[in-house]
Tab-separated table of C-alpha atoms in Angstrom:
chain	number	residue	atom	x	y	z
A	116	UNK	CA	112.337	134.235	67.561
A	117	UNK	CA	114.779	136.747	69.813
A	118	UNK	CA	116.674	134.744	72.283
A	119	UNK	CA	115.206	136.877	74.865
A	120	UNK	CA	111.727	138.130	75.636
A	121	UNK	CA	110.281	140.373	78.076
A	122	UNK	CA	106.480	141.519	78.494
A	123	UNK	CA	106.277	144.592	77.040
A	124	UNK	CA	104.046	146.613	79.477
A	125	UNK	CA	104.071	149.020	80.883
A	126	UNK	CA	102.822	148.228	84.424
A	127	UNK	CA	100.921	150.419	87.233
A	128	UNK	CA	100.635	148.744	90.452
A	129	UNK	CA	99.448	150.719	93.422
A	130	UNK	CA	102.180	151.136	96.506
A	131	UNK	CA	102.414	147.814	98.656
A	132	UNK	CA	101.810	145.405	95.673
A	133	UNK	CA	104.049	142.452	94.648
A	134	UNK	CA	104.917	142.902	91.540
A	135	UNK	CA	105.962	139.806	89.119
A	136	UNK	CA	108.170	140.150	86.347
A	137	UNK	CA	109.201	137.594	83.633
A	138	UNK	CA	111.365	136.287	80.717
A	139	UNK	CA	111.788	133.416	78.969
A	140	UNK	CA	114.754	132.775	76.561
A	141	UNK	CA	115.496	130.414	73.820
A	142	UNK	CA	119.562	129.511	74.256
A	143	UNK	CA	120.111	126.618	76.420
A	144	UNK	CA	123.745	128.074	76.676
A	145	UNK	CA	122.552	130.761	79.112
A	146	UNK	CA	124.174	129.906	82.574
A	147	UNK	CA	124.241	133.530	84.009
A	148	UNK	CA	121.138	135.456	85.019
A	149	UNK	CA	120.375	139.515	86.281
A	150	UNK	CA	118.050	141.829	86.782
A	151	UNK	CA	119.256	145.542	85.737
A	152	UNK	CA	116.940	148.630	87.090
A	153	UNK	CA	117.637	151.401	85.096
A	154	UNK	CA	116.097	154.904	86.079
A	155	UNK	CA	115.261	157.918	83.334
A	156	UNK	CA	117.863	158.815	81.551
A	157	UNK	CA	120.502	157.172	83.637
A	158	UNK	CA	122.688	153.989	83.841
A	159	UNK	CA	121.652	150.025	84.160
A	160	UNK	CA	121.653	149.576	87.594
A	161	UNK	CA	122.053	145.691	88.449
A	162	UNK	CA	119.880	144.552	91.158
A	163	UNK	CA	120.172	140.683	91.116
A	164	UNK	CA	122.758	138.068	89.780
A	165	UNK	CA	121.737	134.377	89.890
A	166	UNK	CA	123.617	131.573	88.477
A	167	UNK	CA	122.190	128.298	86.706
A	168	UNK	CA	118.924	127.902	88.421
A	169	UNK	CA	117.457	128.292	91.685
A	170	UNK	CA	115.603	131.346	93.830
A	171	UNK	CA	118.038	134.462	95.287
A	172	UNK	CA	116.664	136.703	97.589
A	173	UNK	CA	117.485	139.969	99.042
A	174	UNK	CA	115.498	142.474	101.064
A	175	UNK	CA	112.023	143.324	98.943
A	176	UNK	CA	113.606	141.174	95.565
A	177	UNK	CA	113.131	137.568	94.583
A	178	UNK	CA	114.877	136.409	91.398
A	179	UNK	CA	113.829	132.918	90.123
A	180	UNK	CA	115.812	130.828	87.110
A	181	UNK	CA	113.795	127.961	85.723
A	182	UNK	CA	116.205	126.350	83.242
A	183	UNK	CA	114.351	123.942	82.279
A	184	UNK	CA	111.472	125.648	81.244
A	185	UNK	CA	113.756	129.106	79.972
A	186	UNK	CA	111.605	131.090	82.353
A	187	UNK	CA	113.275	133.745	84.950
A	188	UNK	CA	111.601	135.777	87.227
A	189	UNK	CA	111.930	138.603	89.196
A	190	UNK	CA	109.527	139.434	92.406
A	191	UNK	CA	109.243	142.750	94.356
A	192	UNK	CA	107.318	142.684	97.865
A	193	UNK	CA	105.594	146.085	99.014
A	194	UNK	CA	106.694	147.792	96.059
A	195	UNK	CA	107.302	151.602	96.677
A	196	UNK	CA	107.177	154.716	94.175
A	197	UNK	CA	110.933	155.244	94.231
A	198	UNK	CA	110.964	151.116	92.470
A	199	UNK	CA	109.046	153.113	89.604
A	200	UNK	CA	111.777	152.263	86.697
A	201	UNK	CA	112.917	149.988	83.628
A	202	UNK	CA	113.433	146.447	84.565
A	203	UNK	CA	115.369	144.595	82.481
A	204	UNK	CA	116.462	140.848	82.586
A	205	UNK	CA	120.201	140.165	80.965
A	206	UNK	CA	121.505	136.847	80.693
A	207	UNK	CA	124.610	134.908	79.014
A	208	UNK	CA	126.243	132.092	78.262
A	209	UNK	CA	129.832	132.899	79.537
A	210	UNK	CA	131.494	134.683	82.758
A	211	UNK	CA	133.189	136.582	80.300
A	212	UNK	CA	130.985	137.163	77.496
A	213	UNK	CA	128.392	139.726	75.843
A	214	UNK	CA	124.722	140.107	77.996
A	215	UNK	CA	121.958	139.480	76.230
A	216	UNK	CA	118.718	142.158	77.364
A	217	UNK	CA	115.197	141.967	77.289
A	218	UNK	CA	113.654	144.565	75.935
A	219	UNK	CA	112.918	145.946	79.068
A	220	UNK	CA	109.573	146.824	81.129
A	221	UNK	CA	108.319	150.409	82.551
A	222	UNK	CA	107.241	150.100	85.859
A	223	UNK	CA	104.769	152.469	87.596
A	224	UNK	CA	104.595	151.799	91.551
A	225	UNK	CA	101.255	154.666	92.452
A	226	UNK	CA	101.208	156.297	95.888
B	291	UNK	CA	135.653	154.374	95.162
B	292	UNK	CA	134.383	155.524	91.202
B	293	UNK	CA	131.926	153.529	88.960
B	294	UNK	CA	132.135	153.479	85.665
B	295	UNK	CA	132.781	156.893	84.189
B	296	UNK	CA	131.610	157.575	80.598
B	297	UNK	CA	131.898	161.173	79.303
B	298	UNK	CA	130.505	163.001	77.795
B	299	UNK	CA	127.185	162.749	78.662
B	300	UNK	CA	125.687	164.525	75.437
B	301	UNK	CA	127.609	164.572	72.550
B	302	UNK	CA	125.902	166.335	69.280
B	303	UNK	CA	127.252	165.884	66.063
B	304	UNK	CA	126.300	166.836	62.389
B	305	UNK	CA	125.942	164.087	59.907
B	306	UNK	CA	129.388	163.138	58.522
B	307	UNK	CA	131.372	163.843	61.880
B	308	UNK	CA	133.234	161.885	63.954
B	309	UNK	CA	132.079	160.821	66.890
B	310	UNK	CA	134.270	159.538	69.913
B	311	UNK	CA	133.115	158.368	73.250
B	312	UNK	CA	135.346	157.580	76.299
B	313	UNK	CA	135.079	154.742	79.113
B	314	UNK	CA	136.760	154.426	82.107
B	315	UNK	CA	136.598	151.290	83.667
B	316	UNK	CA	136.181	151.235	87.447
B	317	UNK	CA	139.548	150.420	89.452
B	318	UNK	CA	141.049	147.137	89.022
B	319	UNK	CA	138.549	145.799	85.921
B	320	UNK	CA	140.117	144.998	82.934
B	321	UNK	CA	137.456	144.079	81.048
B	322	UNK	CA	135.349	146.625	78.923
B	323	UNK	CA	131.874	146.049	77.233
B	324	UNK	CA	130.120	148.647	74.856
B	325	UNK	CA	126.294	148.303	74.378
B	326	UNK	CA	123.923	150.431	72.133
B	327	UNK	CA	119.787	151.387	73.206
B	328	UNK	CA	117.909	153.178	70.951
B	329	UNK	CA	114.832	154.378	71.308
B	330	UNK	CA	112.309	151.925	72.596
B	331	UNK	CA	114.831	148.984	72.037
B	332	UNK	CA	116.946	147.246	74.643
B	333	UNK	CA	120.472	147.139	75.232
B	334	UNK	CA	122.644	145.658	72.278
B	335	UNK	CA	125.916	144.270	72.571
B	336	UNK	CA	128.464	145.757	70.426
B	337	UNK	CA	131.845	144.824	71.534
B	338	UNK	CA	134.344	143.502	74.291
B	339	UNK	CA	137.442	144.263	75.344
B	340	UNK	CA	140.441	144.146	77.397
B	341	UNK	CA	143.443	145.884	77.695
B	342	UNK	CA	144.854	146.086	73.707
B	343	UNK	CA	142.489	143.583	72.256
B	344	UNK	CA	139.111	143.187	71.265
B	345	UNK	CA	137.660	140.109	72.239
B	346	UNK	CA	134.301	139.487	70.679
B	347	UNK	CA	132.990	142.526	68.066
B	348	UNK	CA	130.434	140.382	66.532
B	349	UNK	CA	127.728	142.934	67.157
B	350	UNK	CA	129.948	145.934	66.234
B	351	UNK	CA	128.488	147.096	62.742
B	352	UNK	CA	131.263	146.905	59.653
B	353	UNK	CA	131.744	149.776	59.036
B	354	UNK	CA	132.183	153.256	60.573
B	355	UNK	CA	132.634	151.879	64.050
B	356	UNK	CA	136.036	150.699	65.710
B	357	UNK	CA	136.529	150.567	69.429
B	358	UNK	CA	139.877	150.154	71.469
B	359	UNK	CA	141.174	149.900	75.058
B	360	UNK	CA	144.898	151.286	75.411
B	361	UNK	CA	147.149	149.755	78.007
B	362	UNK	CA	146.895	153.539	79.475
B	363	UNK	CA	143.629	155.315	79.245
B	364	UNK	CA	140.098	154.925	78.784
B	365	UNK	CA	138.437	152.563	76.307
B	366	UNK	CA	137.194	154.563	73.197
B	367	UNK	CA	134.197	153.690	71.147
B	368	UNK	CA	134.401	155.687	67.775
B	369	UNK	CA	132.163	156.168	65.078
B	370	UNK	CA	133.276	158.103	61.828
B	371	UNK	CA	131.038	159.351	59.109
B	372	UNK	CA	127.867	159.536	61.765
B	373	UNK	CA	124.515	159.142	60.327
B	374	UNK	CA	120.547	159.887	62.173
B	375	UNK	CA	120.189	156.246	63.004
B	376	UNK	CA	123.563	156.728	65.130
B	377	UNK	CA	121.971	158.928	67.532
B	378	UNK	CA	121.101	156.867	70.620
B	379	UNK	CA	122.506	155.439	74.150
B	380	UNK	CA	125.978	154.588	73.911
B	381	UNK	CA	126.410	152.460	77.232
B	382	UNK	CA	129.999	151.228	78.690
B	383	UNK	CA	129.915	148.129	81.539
B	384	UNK	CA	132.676	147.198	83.725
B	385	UNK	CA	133.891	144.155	84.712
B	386	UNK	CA	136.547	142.312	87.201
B	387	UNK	CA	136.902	139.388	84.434
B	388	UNK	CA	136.419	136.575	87.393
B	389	UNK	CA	134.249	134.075	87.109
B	390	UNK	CA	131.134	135.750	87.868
B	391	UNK	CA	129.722	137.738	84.903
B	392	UNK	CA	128.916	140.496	86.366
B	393	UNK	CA	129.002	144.149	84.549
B	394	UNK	CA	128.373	147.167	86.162
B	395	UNK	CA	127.902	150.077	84.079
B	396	UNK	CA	128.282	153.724	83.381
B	397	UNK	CA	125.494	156.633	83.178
B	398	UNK	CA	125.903	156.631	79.588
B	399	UNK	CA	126.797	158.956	76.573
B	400	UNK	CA	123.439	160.372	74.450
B	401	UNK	CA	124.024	161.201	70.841
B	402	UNK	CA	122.360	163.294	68.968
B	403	UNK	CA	123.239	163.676	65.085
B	404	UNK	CA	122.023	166.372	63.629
């Protein structure tokens, strides 16, 4: 079992959709939660940081940490063209330790 | 105010070369982390470091690969001998080293062996 698992996809929503994306995780040690967008060919960008559980939310993104369950979750209202990346959830154990990735999904946001 | 600066961007090497890949940190983090994505994988971990010693290589592979970070300079991931399965996404991350783990990272170095 990875420690880390992320649907595969890819995903086409249409422009104005809320788009819901998950991963669970198997090592109760993880305390430290992201989101990374990362565009073609270009750097992770990271888009949300949550620690231990609980909901963050800024502008059009909603990240959610379930602990108990090893579930996180990331949610983007009215989704536009220009979110059309890789999403990938990173999480670790330590403030100064090695992320752990998903494997990362390709989303497609259609005019 | 600079990000993370990796160069080069595309670095082509035949099989048997050396390859070596620079990272400058942005200002004031001491703390440098290299990650590997190939092709239709995620990021990997490979190593952490700060300023003259590596912290945690446990995903570093044995041999071929050795990575440092100078008191002066940029970080430098180096692989000798390269092989095919080398070529990939060599990514470098950032980070203050405060108790938030947060890593911000550079645009990346391709590789291509030949």
């Amino acid at each position: 079992q990875k420690e880390v698992e992320q649907d595969p996809g890819p995903l086409s929503v249409p422009e104005g959709a809320i788009v819901s994306l998950n991963c669970t995780y198997s090592n109760s040690a993880f305390q430290y939660f992201m989101w990374y967008r990362q565009y073609s060919r270009k750097g992770p960008e990271l888009l949300m940081y949550t620690y231990s559980s609980g909901n963050k939310e800024d502008g059009r993104f909603t990240a959610q940490v379930d602990k108990s369950s090893k579930y996180i979750s990331l949610f983007i209202r009215d989704s536009q063209p220009s979110d059309s990346a890789t999403y990938l959830c990173a999480m670790s154990a330590g403030a100064n330790s090695k992320l752990t990735f998903g494997k990362g999904i390709t989303l497609s946001v259609r005019p | 105010n600079a990000g993370v600066m990796q160069n080069p961007r595309h670095l082509v090497r035949r099989r048997g070369q050396e390859a070596r890949l620079r990272c400058s940190p942005m200002k004031g983090h001491s703390h440098v982390y290299w990650y590997r994505q190939l092709p239709e994988e995620g990021l990997k971990f490979m190593v952490y470091l700060q300023k003259e010693n590596i912290i945690d290589e446990s995903g570093m592979p044995k041999e071929r690969f050795s990575a440092e970070f100078p008191k002066e300079g940029p970080s430098i991931l180096r692989i000798q001998q390269v092989v095919r399965g080398d070529s990939a996404a060599y990514f470098c991350a950032s980070s203050p080293g405060v108790a938030k783990n947060i890593q911000y990272f550079g645009a990346g170095t391709r590789l291509s062996v030949l």
